[in-house]
XYZ file of C-alpha atoms in Angstrom:
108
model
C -28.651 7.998 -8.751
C -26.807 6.224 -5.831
C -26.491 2.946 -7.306
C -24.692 4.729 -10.515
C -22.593 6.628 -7.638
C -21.526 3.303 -6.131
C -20.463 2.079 -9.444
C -18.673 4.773 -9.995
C -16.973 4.441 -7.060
C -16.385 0.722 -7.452
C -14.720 1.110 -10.670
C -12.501 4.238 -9.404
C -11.373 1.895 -6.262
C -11.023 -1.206 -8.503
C -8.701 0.438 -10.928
C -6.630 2.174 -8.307
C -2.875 2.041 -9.753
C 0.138 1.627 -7.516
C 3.693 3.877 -7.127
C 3.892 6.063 -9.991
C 7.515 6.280 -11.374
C 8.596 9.651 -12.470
C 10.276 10.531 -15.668
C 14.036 10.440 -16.274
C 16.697 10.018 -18.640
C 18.571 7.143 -19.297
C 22.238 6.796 -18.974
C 22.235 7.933 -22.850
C 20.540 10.995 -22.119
C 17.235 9.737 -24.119
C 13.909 11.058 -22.159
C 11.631 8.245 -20.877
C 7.809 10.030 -19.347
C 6.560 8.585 -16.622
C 4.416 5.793 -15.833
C 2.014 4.706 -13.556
C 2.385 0.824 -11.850
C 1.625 -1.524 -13.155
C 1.748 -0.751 -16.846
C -0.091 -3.095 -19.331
C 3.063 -5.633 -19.459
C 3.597 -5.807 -15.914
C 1.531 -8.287 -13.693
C -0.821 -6.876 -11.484
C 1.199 -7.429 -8.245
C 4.246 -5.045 -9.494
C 2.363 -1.860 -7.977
C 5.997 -0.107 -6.748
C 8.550 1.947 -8.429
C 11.718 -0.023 -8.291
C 15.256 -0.035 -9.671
C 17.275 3.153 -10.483
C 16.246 7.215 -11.182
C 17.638 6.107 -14.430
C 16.409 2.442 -14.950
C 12.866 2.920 -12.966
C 10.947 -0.265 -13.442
C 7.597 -1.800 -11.675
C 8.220 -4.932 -9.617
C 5.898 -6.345 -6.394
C 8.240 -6.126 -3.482
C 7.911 -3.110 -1.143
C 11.291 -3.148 0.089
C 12.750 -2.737 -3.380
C 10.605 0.731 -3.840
C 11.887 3.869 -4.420
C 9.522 5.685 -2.773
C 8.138 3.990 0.360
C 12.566 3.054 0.621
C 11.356 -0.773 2.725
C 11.349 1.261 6.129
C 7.593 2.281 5.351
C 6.453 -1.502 3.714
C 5.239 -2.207 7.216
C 2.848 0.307 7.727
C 0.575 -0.829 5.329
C -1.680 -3.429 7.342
C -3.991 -4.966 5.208
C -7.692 -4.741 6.388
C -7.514 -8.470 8.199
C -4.411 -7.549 10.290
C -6.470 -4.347 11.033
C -9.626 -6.371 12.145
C -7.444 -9.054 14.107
C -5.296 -5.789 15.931
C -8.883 -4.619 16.774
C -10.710 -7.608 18.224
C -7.364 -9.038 20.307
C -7.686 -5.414 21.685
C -11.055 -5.638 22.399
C -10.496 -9.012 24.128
C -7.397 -7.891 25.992
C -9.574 -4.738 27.500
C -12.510 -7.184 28.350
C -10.373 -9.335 30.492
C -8.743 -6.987 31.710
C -11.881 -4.944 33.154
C -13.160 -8.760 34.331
C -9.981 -9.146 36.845
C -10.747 -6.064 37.973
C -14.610 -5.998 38.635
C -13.888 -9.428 40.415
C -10.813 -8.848 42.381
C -12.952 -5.016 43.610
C -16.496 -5.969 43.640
C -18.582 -8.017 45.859
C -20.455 -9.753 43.265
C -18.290 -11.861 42.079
């Protein structure tokens, strides 16, 4: 039962799609439904919702979204940044609590 729960889960995280860009008309006033990033003919990297309300398109660069608008691109840390913010934390406390025990304590 867990395993099939894992794999369930697997597959749901491995097909995760990207920006999802909404449906419009065109400048012709022909209705277009939406679509989810990236569609079948895109390549896998083109996860945003670029170009115009009326010309939406998926493409790979953040800044070019219309939804996360560049400002927000940066927030998204992938998971080594994440791990390398953590452990140069970690170090920076470390040596910082060092200087201290030895410049206070006796022991040192």
């Amino acid at each position: 039962m867990a395993v099939s729960a894992l794999l369930v889960l697997a597959f749901a995280l491995g097909t995760a799609s990207g920006e999802y860009c909404n449906s419009h008309y065109d400048s012709s006033g022909t209705y277009h439904s939406g679509f989810s990033c990236p569609r079948y003919s895109d390549l896998d990297s083109a996860e945003y919702c670029c170009g115009t309300y009326s010309n939406p398109y998926c493409c790979s660069s953040c800044e070019d979204s219309q939804i996360t608008y560049g400002a927000l691109c940066y927030y998204f840390l992938g998971t080594g940044a994440i791990i390398g913010i953590a452990l140069g934390s970690l170090a920076f406390v470390a040596i910082i609590m060092t200087a201290i025990c030895c410049c206070c304590c006796a022991c040192c």
